[in-house]
Coordinates of C-alpha atoms in Angstrom, one line a residue:
M1 CA 4.3 -17.8 -17.5
A2 CA 6.6 -15.8 -19.8
E3 CA 10.2 -16.7 -20.5
S4 CA 13.0 -14.2 -20.3
I5 CA 13.8 -12.7 -23.7
T6 CA 15.9 -9.9 -25.1
T7 CA 14.2 -6.9 -26.4
P8 CA 13.7 -7.2 -30.2
N9 CA 15.5 -4.6 -32.3
D10 CA 12.3 -3.4 -33.9
R11 CA 10.7 -2.5 -30.6
R12 CA 11.1 0.9 -28.9
L13 CA 12.5 0.6 -25.4
T14 CA 9.5 2.3 -23.8
E15 CA 7.2 -0.3 -25.2
L16 CA 8.7 -2.5 -22.5
Y17 CA 8.3 -6.3 -22.4
P18 CA 5.8 -7.6 -25.0
G19 CA 2.3 -7.9 -23.5
L20 CA 3.4 -6.9 -20.0
D21 CA 0.1 -5.3 -19.1
R22 CA -1.8 -8.5 -19.9
L23 CA 0.7 -10.6 -18.0
A24 CA 0.3 -8.3 -15.0
A25 CA -3.5 -8.4 -15.1
D26 CA -3.6 -12.1 -15.4
Y27 CA -1.0 -12.6 -12.6
Y28 CA -2.7 -10.3 -10.1
A29 CA -6.1 -11.7 -10.8
Q30 CA -4.8 -15.0 -9.9
H31 CA -2.7 -13.9 -6.9
Q32 CA -4.7 -11.0 -5.5
E33 CA -5.5 -12.0 -1.9
V34 CA -8.7 -13.9 -1.4
G35 CA -9.1 -12.2 2.0
S36 CA -8.9 -8.6 2.6
E37 CA -7.9 -6.4 5.6
A38 CA -10.2 -3.6 4.4
L39 CA -12.8 -4.1 7.1
A40 CA -10.2 -4.6 9.8
V41 CA -8.5 -1.3 8.7
I42 CA -11.9 0.5 8.9
R43 CA -12.3 -0.8 12.5
W44 CA -8.8 0.4 13.3
I45 CA -9.5 3.8 11.8
D46 CA -12.7 4.0 13.9
R47 CA -10.5 3.9 16.9
L48 CA -8.8 7.0 15.7
V49 CA -11.8 9.0 14.4
D50 CA -15.5 8.7 14.6
L51 CA -16.6 7.2 11.3
S52 CA -20.3 7.4 12.2
T53 CA -20.3 11.0 11.0
G54 CA -19.2 12.6 7.8
S55 CA -18.8 11.1 4.4
R56 CA -19.1 7.3 3.8
R57 CA -16.9 7.4 0.8
V58 CA -13.8 5.2 0.9
V59 CA -11.3 5.4 -2.0
V60 CA -9.3 2.2 -2.7
V61 CA -6.3 3.3 -4.7
G62 CA -4.7 0.7 -6.9
C63 CA -7.7 -1.6 -6.5
G64 CA -6.4 -4.2 -8.9
P65 CA -8.3 -6.5 -11.2
K66 CA -10.1 -8.3 -8.4
P67 CA -11.1 -5.6 -5.9
I68 CA -12.3 -7.8 -3.0
A69 CA -11.7 -5.0 -0.6
M70 CA -14.2 -2.8 -2.4
Q71 CA -16.7 -5.6 -2.5
Q72 CA -16.4 -6.1 1.2
L73 CA -16.7 -2.4 1.9
L74 CA -19.8 -2.0 -0.3
E75 CA -21.4 -5.0 1.5
A76 CA -20.7 -3.2 4.8
G77 CA -22.5 -0.1 3.6
Y78 CA -19.6 2.1 2.6
D79 CA -19.5 4.1 -0.6
A80 CA -16.4 2.4 -1.9
V81 CA -14.8 3.6 -5.1
G82 CA -11.6 2.4 -6.8
V83 CA -8.8 3.8 -8.8
E84 CA -6.6 1.7 -11.0
P85 CA -3.9 3.1 -13.4
V86 CA -3.5 0.0 -15.6
P87 CA -6.4 0.1 -18.1
L88 CA -6.7 -3.7 -18.5
M89 CA -6.8 -4.1 -14.7
A90 CA -9.4 -1.4 -14.4
E91 CA -11.6 -3.2 -17.0
D92 CA -11.3 -6.5 -15.1
A93 CA -12.2 -4.7 -11.8
R94 CA -15.4 -3.3 -13.3
R95 CA -16.4 -6.7 -14.6
F96 CA -15.6 -8.2 -11.2
L97 CA -17.9 -5.7 -9.4
G98 CA -20.5 -5.6 -12.1
D99 CA -20.6 -1.8 -11.8
P100 CA -18.6 0.3 -14.3
S101 CA -19.1 3.5 -12.3
R102 CA -17.2 2.2 -9.2
V103 CA -13.7 2.0 -10.8
A104 CA -11.9 4.9 -12.5
T105 CA -8.9 4.4 -14.7
A106 CA -6.6 7.0 -13.2
A107 CA -3.3 7.5 -11.4
A108 CA -2.8 7.9 -7.7
E109 CA -1.4 11.3 -8.4
A110 CA -4.6 12.5 -10.0
L111 CA -7.6 11.2 -8.1
P112 CA -10.9 11.9 -9.9
Y113 CA -12.8 13.2 -6.8
P114 CA -13.7 16.7 -5.5
D115 CA -11.8 18.4 -2.7
G116 CA -12.9 17.2 0.7
S117 CA -15.3 14.6 -0.6
C118 CA -13.9 11.4 1.0
R119 CA -13.6 10.0 4.5
V120 CA -10.9 7.4 4.0
V121 CA -8.2 6.8 1.4
L122 CA -6.6 3.4 1.3
L123 CA -3.2 3.0 -0.2
E124 CA -2.3 -0.6 0.3
N125 CA 0.7 -1.9 -1.6
V126 CA 0.6 1.2 -3.8
L127 CA 3.0 3.9 -2.6
E128 CA 6.0 1.9 -3.5
H129 CA 4.8 1.7 -7.2
V130 CA 3.7 5.3 -7.9
D131 CA 5.7 7.8 -10.0
S132 CA 5.5 10.5 -7.4
P133 CA 4.9 9.7 -3.7
L134 CA 4.5 13.3 -2.7
A135 CA 2.0 14.0 -5.5
T136 CA 0.1 10.9 -4.4
I137 CA -0.1 11.9 -0.7
N138 CA -1.0 15.5 -1.7
E139 CA -4.0 14.0 -3.7
A140 CA -5.0 11.9 -0.7
Y141 CA -4.9 15.0 1.5
R142 CA -6.9 17.0 -1.1
V143 CA -9.8 14.6 -1.4
L144 CA -10.1 13.9 2.3
E145 CA -12.6 15.9 4.4
P146 CA -11.3 17.5 7.6
G147 CA -10.7 14.7 10.1
G148 CA -10.3 12.1 7.3
V149 CA -7.7 9.4 7.3
C150 CA -5.2 8.0 4.8
Y151 CA -4.0 4.5 5.5
I152 CA -0.8 3.3 3.8
Y153 CA 0.7 -0.2 3.7
T154 CA 3.9 -0.3 1.8
T155 CA 7.5 -1.5 1.6
N156 CA 9.9 -1.6 4.5
R157 CA 13.5 -0.7 3.7
Y158 CA 14.7 -2.1 7.1
R159 CA 12.8 -5.4 7.0
L160 CA 15.0 -8.3 8.3
S161 CA 14.4 -11.8 6.9
L162 CA 16.7 -14.8 7.2
T163 CA 15.8 -15.8 3.6
G164 CA 15.8 -12.3 2.2
K165 CA 12.1 -12.2 1.4
N166 CA 11.0 -8.7 0.5
F167 CA 7.5 -9.4 -1.1
E168 CA 8.3 -7.3 -4.2
Y169 CA 11.2 -8.9 -6.1
R170 CA 12.2 -12.5 -6.5
V171 CA 15.7 -11.4 -5.5
P172 CA 16.7 -12.1 -1.9
F173 CA 17.6 -9.1 0.3
Y174 CA 16.6 -6.7 -2.5
N175 CA 15.6 -4.0 0.0
W176 CA 19.2 -3.8 1.3
F177 CA 20.8 -3.4 -2.2
P178 CA 22.6 -0.2 -3.2
E179 CA 20.3 2.2 -5.1
T180 CA 22.1 1.8 -8.5
L181 CA 21.8 -2.0 -8.3
K182 CA 18.1 -1.7 -7.5
E183 CA 17.6 0.5 -10.6
A184 CA 19.5 -2.1 -12.7
Y185 CA 17.0 -4.7 -11.6
V186 CA 14.0 -2.5 -12.3
H187 CA 15.3 -2.0 -15.8
H188 CA 15.9 -5.7 -16.3
H189 CA 12.4 -6.5 -15.0
L190 CA 10.7 -4.0 -17.4
H191 CA 12.6 -5.0 -20.5
F192 CA 13.9 -8.6 -20.2
D193 CA 12.4 -10.7 -17.3
P194 CA 9.0 -9.6 -15.9
R195 CA 9.0 -12.5 -13.4
L196 CA 11.5 -10.5 -11.3
A197 CA 8.9 -8.2 -9.8
N198 CA 5.9 -10.5 -10.3
Y199 CA 4.9 -9.1 -13.8
S200 CA 4.2 -5.7 -12.4
V201 CA 3.8 -2.9 -15.0
R202 CA 4.9 -0.5 -12.2
P203 CA 7.5 -2.4 -10.1
A204 CA 8.2 -1.2 -6.6
V205 CA 10.8 1.6 -6.8
H206 CA 10.3 3.3 -3.4
W207 CA 11.3 1.8 -0.1
W208 CA 10.2 3.3 3.2
S209 CA 10.7 3.6 6.9
Y210 CA 8.1 4.8 9.4
A211 CA 10.0 8.1 9.8
D212 CA 10.1 8.5 6.0
L213 CA 6.3 8.1 5.8
C214 CA 5.8 10.6 8.7
R215 CA 8.0 13.1 6.9
L216 CA 6.1 12.6 3.6
G217 CA 2.8 13.1 5.3
R218 CA 3.8 16.3 7.0
L219 CA 4.9 17.7 3.6
A220 CA 1.4 17.1 2.4
G221 CA -0.2 18.7 5.5
F222 CA -1.2 15.7 7.6
A223 CA -1.1 16.4 11.3
Y224 CA -1.1 13.1 13.3
F225 CA 0.5 9.7 12.6
Y226 CA -0.3 6.3 14.1
S227 CA 0.9 2.8 13.5
R228 CA -0.8 -0.6 13.9
L229 CA 0.8 -0.7 17.4
D230 CA -1.6 2.1 18.4
V231 CA -4.8 0.7 17.0
L232 CA -4.6 -3.0 17.6
E233 CA -6.9 -4.3 20.3
P234 CA -4.8 -5.8 23.1
P235 CA -5.5 -9.5 23.7
P236 CA -7.8 -10.0 26.7
P237 CA -5.6 -10.6 29.8
N238 CA -6.9 -14.1 30.6
G239 CA -4.2 -16.7 30.8
M240 CA -0.5 -16.3 31.2
R241 CA 0.3 -16.0 27.5
S242 CA -2.4 -13.4 27.0
R243 CA -1.3 -11.4 30.0
V244 CA 2.3 -11.4 28.8
R245 CA 1.3 -10.2 25.3
H246 CA -1.0 -7.5 26.7
A247 CA 1.8 -6.3 29.0
V248 CA 4.4 -6.3 26.2
L249 CA 2.1 -4.3 23.8
E250 CA 1.3 -1.7 26.5
R251 CA 5.0 -1.4 27.3
V252 CA 6.0 -0.9 23.7
R253 CA 3.2 1.7 23.2
K254 CA 4.4 3.8 26.1
S255 CA 8.2 3.6 25.7
P256 CA 9.6 5.8 22.9
W257 CA 12.7 3.5 22.6
L258 CA 10.8 0.3 22.4
R259 CA 8.3 1.8 20.0
A260 CA 11.1 3.0 17.7
M261 CA 12.7 -0.5 17.8
A262 CA 9.3 -2.1 16.9
L263 CA 8.7 0.3 14.1
L264 CA 11.9 -0.6 12.4
Q265 CA 10.3 -4.0 11.6
F266 CA 6.6 -3.1 11.7
G267 CA 6.6 0.5 10.5
N268 CA 5.5 -0.1 6.9
S269 CA 1.9 0.7 7.7
I270 CA 0.7 4.1 8.9
F271 CA -2.5 6.1 9.5
M272 CA -2.3 9.8 8.5
V273 CA -5.0 12.0 9.9
K274 CA -6.0 15.3 8.5
R275 CA -6.8 18.1 11.0
R276 CA -10.4 18.6 11.8
D277 CA -9.9 22.3 11.4
A278 CA -8.0 22.0 8.1
A279 CA -8.9 24.6 5.4
P280 CA -11.2 23.3 2.7

């Protein structure tokens, strides 16, 4: 792994840390999850809308150099396509899939698909990294057909951890830092020490709550919003522990106060649904 260095005088600042894109591609190829929640997410979405009708196209935004999610979706019969803004990662993703046509080098703010042509857009660990969250959600809304679903899994500004783990920066309690201090760490990562944010070319700069995500979705035109609390299958009520878990989940779902408390810690994932009668 790279060592911390100072920026050489003969380099322009916007060239960032030397070789950061290659460091990022190599790191994420090594650490991108072996498993994927993609099929579980599709099952959850099928509890919200009927996926047996309409388009079979699923867009995986920020698919990374080893798009296992796309591989699983293709094997399940979905028309999975990927978008990756870092050219080296996009090249690695095409080699991984063995199909150059499946992965486009493009930003989340400019998806290369026609209006209303997709059924599902997956933004897992993406929204915190984009330049413009609103432009990104606007694009997801644009490419979705009426009744389509955008699924987002992102950062949680209110996450509590005794060790300060935040999954984005190797700095404990980073999500609780003042905004100016966060920006100072972003600058340090990009120019001096790329280990700070796990060698990301686009380190996380946006931190969200569930209410923030709902507000963003409404600005783009989405109508309905659901969390994992709404789509998880309750455990079968056989045995004391299962009955207790089942009762707790049902209680949380039906109580606005308990739901709000739960979403403070588990509100970093959201399903945004486009109206069925939305204009093309």
